[in-house]
Short mmCIF file of C-alpha atoms and ligand atoms in Angstrom, two decimals:
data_model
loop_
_atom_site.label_atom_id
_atom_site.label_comp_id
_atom_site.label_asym_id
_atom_site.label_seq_id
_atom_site.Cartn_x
_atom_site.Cartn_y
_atom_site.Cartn_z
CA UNK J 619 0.00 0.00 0.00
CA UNK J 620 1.31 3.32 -0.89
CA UNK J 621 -0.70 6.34 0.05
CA UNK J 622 0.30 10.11 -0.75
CA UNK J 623 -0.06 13.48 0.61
CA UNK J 624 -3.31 14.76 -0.57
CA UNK J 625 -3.33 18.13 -0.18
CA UNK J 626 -6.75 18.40 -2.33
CA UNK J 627 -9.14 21.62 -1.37
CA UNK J 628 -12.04 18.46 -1.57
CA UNK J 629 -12.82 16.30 -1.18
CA UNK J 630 -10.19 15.49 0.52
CA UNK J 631 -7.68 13.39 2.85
CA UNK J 632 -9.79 11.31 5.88
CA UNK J 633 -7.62 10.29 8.62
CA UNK J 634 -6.12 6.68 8.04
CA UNK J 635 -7.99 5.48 11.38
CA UNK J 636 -11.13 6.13 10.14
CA UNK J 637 -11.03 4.66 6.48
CA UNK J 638 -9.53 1.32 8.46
CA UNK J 639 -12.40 1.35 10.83
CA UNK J 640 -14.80 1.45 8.00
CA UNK J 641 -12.66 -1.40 6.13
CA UNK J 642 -12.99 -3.33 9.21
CA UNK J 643 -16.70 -2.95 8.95
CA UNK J 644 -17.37 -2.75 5.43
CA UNK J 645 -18.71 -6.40 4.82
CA UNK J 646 -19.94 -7.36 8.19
CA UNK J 647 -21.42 -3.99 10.44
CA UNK J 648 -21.42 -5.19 14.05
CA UNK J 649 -22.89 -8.39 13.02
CA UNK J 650 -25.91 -7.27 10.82
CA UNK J 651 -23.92 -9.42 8.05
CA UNK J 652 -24.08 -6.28 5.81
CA UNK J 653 -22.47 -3.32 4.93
CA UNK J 654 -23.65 -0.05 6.25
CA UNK J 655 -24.58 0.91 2.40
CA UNK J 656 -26.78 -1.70 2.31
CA UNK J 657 -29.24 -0.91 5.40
CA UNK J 658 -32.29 0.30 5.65
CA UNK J 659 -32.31 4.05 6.87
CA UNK J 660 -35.18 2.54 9.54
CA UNK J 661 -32.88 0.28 10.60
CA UNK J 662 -32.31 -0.39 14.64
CA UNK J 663 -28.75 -0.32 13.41
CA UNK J 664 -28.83 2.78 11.40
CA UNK J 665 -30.95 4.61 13.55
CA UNK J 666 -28.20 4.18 15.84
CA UNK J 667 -24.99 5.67 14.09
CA UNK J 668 -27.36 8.30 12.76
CA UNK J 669 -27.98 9.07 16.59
CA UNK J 670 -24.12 9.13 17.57
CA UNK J 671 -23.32 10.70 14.22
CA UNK J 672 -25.44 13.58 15.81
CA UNK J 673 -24.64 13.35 19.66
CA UNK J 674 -21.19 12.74 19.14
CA UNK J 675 -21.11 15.94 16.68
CA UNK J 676 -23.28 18.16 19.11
CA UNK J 677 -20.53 17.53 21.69
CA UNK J 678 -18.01 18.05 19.76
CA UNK J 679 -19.33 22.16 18.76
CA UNK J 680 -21.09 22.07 22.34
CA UNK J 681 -24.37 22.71 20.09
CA UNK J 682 -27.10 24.80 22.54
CA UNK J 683 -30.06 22.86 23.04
CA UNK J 684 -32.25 25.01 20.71
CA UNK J 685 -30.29 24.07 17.55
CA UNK J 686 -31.08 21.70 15.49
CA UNK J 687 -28.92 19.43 13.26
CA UNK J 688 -29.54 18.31 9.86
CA UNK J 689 -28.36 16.02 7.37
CA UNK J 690 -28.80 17.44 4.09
CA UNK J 691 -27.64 16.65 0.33
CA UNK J 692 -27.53 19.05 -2.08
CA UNK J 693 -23.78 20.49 -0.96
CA UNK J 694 -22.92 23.53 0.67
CA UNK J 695 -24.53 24.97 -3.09
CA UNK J 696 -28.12 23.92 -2.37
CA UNK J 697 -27.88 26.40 1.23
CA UNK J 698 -26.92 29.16 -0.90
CA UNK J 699 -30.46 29.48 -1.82
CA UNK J 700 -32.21 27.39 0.78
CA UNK J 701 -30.52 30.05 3.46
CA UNK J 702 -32.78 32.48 1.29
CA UNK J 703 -36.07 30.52 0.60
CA UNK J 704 -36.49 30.18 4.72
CA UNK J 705 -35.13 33.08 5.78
CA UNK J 706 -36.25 36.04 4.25
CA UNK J 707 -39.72 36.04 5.91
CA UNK J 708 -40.53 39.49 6.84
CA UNK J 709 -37.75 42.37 5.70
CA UNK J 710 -37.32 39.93 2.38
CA UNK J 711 -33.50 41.63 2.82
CA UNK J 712 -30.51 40.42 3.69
CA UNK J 713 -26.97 41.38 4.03
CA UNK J 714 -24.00 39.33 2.74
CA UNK J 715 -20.19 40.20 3.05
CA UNK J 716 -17.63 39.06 -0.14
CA UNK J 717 -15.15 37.87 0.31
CA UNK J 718 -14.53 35.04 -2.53
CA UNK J 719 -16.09 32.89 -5.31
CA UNK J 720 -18.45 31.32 -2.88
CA UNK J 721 -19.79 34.12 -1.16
CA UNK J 722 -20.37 35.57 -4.96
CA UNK J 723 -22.04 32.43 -5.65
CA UNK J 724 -24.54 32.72 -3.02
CA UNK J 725 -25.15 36.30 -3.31
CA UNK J 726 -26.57 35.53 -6.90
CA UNK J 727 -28.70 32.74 -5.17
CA UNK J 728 -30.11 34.81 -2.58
CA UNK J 729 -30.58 37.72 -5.41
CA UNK J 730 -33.96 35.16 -6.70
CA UNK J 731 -35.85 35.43 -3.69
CA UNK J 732 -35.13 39.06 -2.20
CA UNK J 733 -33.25 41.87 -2.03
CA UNK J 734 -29.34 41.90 -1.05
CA UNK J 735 -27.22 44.08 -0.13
CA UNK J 736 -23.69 43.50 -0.48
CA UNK J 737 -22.40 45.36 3.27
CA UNK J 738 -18.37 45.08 2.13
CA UNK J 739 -16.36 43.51 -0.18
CA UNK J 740 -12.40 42.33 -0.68
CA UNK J 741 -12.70 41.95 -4.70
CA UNK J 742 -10.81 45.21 -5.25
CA UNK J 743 -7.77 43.23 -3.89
CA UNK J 744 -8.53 39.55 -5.55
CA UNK J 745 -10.06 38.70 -2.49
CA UNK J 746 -6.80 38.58 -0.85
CA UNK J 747 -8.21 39.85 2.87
CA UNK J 748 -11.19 40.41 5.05
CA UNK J 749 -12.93 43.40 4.93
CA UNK J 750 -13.62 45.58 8.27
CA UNK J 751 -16.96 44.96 9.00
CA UNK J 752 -18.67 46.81 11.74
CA UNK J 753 -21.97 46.81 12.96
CA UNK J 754 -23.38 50.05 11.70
CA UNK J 755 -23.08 48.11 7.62
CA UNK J 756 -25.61 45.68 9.36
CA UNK J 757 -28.83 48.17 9.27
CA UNK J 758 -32.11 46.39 11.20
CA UNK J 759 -34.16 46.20 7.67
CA UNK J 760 -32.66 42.98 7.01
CA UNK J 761 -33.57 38.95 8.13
CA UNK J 762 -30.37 37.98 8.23
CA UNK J 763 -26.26 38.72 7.68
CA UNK J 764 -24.64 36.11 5.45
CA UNK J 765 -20.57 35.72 5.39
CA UNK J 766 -18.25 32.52 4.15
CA UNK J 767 -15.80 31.64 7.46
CA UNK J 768 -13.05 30.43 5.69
CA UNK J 769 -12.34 31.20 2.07
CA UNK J 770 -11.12 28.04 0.10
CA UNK J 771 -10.05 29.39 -3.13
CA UNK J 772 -8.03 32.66 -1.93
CA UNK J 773 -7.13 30.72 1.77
CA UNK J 774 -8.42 33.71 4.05
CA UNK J 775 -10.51 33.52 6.78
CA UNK J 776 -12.29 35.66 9.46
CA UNK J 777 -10.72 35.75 12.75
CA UNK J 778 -13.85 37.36 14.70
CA UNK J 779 -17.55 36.79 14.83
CA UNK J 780 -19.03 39.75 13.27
CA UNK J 781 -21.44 41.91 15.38
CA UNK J 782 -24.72 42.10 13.75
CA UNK J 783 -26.98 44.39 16.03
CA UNK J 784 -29.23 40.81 16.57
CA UNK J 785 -29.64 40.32 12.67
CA UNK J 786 -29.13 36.40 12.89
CA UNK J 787 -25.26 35.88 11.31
CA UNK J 788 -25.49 32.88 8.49
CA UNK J 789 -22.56 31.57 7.78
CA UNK J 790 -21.22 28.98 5.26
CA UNK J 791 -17.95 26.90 6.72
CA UNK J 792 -17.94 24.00 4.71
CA UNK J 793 -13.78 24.65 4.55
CA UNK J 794 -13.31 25.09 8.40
CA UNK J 795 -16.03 23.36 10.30
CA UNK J 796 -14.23 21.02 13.27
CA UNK J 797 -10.88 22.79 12.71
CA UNK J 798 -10.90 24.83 15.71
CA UNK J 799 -12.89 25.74 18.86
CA UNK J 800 -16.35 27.84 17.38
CA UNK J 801 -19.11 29.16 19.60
CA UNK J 802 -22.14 28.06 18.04
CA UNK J 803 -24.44 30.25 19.81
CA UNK J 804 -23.34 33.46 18.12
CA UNK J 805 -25.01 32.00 14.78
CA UNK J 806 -28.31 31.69 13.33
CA UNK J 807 -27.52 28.73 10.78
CA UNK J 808 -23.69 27.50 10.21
CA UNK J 809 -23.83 25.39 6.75
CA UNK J 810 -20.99 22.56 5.44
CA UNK J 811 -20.44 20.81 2.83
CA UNK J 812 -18.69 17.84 4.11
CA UNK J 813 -16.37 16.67 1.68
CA UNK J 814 -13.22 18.87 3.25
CA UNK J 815 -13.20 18.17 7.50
CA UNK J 816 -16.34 15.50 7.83
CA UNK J 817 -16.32 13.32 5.48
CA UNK J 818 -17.53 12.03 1.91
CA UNK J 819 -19.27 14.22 -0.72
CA UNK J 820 -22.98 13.89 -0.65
CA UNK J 821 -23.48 15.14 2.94
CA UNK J 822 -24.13 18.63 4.36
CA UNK J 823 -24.59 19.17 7.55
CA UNK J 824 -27.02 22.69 8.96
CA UNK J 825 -26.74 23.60 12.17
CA UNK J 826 -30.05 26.13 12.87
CA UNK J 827 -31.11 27.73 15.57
CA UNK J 828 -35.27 26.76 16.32
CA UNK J 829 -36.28 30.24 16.00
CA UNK J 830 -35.46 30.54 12.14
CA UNK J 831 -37.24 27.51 11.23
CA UNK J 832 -40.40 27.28 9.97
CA UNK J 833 -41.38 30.85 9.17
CA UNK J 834 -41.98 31.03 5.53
CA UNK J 835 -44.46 29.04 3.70
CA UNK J 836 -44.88 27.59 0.27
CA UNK J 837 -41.25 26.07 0.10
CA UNK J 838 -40.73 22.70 -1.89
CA UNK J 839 -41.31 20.24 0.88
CA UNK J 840 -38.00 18.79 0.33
CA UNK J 841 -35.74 22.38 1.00
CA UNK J 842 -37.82 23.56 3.81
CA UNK J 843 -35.74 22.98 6.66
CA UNK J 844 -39.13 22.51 8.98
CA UNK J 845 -39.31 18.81 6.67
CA UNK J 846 -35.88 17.88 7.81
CA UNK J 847 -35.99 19.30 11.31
CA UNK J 848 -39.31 17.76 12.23
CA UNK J 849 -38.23 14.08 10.50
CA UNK J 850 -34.85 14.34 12.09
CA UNK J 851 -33.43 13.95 8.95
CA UNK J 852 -35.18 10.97 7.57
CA UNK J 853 -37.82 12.41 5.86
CA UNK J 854 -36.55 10.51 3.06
CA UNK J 855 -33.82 8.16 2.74
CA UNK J 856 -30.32 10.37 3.66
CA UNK J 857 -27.05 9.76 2.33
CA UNK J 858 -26.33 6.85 4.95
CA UNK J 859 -23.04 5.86 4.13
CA UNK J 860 -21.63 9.42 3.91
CA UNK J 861 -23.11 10.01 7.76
CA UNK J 862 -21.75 7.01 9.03
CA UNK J 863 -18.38 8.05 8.27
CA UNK J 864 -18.64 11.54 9.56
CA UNK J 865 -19.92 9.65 12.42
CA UNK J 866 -16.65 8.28 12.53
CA UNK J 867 -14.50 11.24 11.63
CA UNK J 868 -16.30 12.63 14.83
CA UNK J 869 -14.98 9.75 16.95
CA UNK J 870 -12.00 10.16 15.89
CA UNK J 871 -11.92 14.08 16.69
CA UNK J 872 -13.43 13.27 20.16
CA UNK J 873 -10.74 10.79 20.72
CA UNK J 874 -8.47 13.43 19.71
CA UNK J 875 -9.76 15.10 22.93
CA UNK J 876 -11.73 17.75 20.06
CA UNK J 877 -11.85 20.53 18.86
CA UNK J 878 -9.47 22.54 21.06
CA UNK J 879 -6.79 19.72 20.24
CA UNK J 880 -7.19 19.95 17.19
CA UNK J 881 -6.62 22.99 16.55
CA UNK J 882 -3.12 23.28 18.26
CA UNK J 883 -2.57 21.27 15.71
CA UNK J 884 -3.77 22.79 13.08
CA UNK J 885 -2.07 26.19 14.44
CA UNK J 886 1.54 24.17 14.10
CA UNK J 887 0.43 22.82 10.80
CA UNK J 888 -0.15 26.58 9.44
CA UNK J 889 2.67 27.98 11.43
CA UNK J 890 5.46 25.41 9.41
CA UNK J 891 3.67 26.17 6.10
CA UNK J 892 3.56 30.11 6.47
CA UNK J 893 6.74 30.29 8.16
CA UNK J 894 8.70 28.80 5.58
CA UNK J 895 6.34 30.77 2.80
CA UNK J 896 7.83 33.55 4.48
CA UNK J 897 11.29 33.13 4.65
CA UNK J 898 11.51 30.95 1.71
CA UNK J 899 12.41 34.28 -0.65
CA UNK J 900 11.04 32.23 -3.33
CA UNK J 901 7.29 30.88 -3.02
CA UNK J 902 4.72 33.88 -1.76
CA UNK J 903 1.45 33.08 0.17
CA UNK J 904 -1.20 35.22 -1.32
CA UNK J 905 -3.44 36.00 1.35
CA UNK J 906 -2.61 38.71 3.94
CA UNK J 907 -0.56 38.12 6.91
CA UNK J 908 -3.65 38.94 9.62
CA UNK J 909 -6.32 37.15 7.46
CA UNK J 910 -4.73 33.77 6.50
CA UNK J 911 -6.61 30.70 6.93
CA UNK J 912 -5.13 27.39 9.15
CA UNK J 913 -7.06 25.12 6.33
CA UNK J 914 -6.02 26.43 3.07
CA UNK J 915 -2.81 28.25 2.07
CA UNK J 916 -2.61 29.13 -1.60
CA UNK J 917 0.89 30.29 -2.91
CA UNK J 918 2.88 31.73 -6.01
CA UNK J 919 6.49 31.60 -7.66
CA UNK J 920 5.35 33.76 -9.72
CA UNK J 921 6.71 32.15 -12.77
CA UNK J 922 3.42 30.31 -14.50
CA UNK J 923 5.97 27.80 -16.12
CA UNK J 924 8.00 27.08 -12.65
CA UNK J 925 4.85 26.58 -11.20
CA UNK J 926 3.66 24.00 -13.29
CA UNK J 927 7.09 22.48 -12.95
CA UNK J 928 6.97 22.59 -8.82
CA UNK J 929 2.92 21.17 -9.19
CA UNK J 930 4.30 18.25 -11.41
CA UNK J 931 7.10 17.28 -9.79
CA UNK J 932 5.54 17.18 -5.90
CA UNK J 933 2.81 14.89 -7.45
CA UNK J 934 6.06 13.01 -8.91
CA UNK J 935 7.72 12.85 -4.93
CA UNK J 936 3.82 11.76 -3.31
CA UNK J 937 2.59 15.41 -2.86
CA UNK J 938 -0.64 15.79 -5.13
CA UNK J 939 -3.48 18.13 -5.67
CA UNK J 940 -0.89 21.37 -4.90
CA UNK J 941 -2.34 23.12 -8.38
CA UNK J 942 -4.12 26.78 -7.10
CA UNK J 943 -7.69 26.68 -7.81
CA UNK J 944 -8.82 27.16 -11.83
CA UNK J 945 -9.55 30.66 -11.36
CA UNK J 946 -6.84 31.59 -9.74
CA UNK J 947 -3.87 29.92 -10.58
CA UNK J 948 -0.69 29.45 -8.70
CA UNK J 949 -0.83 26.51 -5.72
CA UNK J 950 -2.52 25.88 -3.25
CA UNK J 951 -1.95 23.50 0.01
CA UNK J 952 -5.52 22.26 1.71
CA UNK J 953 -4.51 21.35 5.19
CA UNK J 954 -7.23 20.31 6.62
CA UNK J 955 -7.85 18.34 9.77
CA UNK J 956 -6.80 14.65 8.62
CA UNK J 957 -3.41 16.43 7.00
CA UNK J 958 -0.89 14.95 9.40
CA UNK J 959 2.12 17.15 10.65
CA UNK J 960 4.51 14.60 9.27
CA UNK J 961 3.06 15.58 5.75
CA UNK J 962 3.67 19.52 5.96
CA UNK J 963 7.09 18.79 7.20
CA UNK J 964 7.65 16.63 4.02
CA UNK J 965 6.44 18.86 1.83
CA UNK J 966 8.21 22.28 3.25
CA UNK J 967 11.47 20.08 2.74
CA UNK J 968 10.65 19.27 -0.75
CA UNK J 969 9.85 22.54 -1.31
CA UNK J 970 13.38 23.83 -0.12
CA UNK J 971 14.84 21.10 -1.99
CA UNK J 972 12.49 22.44 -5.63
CA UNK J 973 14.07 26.00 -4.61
CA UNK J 974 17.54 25.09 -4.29
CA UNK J 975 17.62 23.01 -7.94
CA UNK J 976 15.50 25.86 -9.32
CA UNK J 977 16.10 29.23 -7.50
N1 PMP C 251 -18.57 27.06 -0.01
C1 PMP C 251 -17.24 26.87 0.17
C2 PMP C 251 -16.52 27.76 1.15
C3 PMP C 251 -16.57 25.89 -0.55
O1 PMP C 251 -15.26 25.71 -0.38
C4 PMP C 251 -17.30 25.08 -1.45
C5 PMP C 251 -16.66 23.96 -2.22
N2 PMP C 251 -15.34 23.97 -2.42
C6 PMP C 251 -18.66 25.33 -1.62
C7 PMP C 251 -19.25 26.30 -0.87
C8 PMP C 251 -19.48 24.51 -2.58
O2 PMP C 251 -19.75 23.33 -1.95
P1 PMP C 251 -20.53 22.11 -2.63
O3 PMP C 251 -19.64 21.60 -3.71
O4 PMP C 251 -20.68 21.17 -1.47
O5 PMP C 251 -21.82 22.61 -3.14
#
């Protein structure tokens, strides 16, 4: 067996634990004589990884009490305009921040079923940092404040909850859920896509606060998120597979001792990678300094034919997926919880070696 360094922005790398666990299990689950993928959703079996899938992940956030979680499909995509279709109930206005593709993305989502207004913006600069925000943009006329956490493409992220004057804050952080400690209780609704720190494509986890569920009416039974919250999640069949292993990607965090351990160690992670970014006087991260994000660090030679030349050559040594994203060019190193230590060590010294041979 020969596994790489996948440094893919998702999906992406699952801890080594976890895919052996679910190896272990694949043919045989606890004696059911089948494979997870093959259960019935209604199953006594199923209903009980479902049911640690969602304990297990409501202590690892320390979720309040009056939050629900769901398991969705559709990807972190499908919130950009269910966020809107259940949320804009009485000022039919909302205000989002942008700060990158996504946020774009679900700005021109949200722009079908009301009015937005877009309170700041880093596209003057690429996206390359995190506008000031303060809570005078956030006027009362509006159901809800919308910003993206963590930034995949251009690898910045915010570093403090924005203040909102009680507008409930929606935020999409489908590239930083579980990396580090995050107080759930400052958010209306925090949206994932799963396929970067929980787990297989197909699942997407909402985390809603009761009070914003519920008050519109005439959604499409299926993206109303009273359906899933009053079915706990099985109004019809979910993607069972997918939230058994985020079931056990959140085992393995908790065994980590969570989310606060984890993060230290995605702090060291970051710190090796932007350390030697810095002093390297030959790659440049991209992002700025204050805003940088611990999951995804996208960097430049600045030569478009070196670069292709450092991308091709790390996939050569076991380092793959380091190409920036389409738009954007460049490269770009997702580091994201299941990234081991040992792997950004590797690849800084390959990097140093690529710079001595081509500096
Ligand atoms: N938001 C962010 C921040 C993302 O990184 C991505 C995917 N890379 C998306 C949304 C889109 O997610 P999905 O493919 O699950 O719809």
């Amino acid at each position: 067996m020969s596994r790489v360094y996948n440094f893919s922005a998702g999906p992406a790398c699952l801890p080594v634990e976890v895919l052996q666990k679910a190896q272990e299990q694949m043919l045989d689950y606890q004696g059911t004589g089948m494979s997870v993928m093959e259960m019935s959703h209604r199953s006594k079996a199923y209903e009980e990884i479902i049911g640690a899938a969602e304990s297990n992940l409501r202590k690892l956030m320390n979720i309040p009490e009056n939050y629900k979680v769901l398991f969705l499909q559709g990807g972190a995509s499908l919130q950009f305009a269910m966020v809107p279709m259940n949320l804009l109930s009485k000022h039919k206005k909302a205000h989002y921040v942008n700060t990158g593709l996504w946020s774009k993305k679900a700005i021109k989502e949200a722009k079908r079923f009301g009015e937005v207004n877009v309170a700041a913006s880093s596209e003057d600069q690429t996206f390359s940092y995190i506008p000031k925000l303060s809570a005078d943009m956030f006027t009362p006329d509006a159901d809800y404040v919308h910003i993206t956490t963590n930034n995949t493409i251009y690898g910045t992220k915010f570093k403090e909850i924005p203040e909102t004057n009680g507008i409930p804050l929606v935020t999409d952080m489908s590239s930083c859920i579980l990396s580090e400690e995050v107080d759930v209780s400052k958010y209306g609704i925090i949206y994932a896509g799963a396929q970067k720190n929980i787990g297989p494509a197909g699942l997407t986890i909402v985390i809603i606060r009761d009070d914003l569920i519920g008050n519109v009416a005439e959604i499409p039974t299926m993206l109303d998120y009273k359906t899933h919250a009053d079915a706990g999640s099985m109004f019809n069949t979910p993607p069972t597979y997918a939230i058994y292993i985020a079931g056990l990607v959140f085992e393995w965090l908790l065994d980590l001792g969570g989310l606060g351990e984890i993060q230290k160690v995605n702090e060291r992670k970051a710190a090796i990678l932007y350390d030697y970014l810095d002093n390297s006087g030959f790659y440049k991260g991209t992002a700025r300094r204050e805003d940088r994000s611990l999951m995804n660090v996208p960097f430049v030679i600045g030569d478009p034919e070196m670069e292709k030349k450092f991308v091709a050559e790390a996939a050569a040594a076991g380092f793959v997926n380091l190409k920036g994203h389409r738009t954007v060019g460049g490269m770009r190193a997702s580091i994201y919880n299941a990234m081991p230590v040992e792997g950004i060590e590797k690849l800084t010294a390959f990097m140093e070696a690529f710079k001595k041979n081509n500096a």
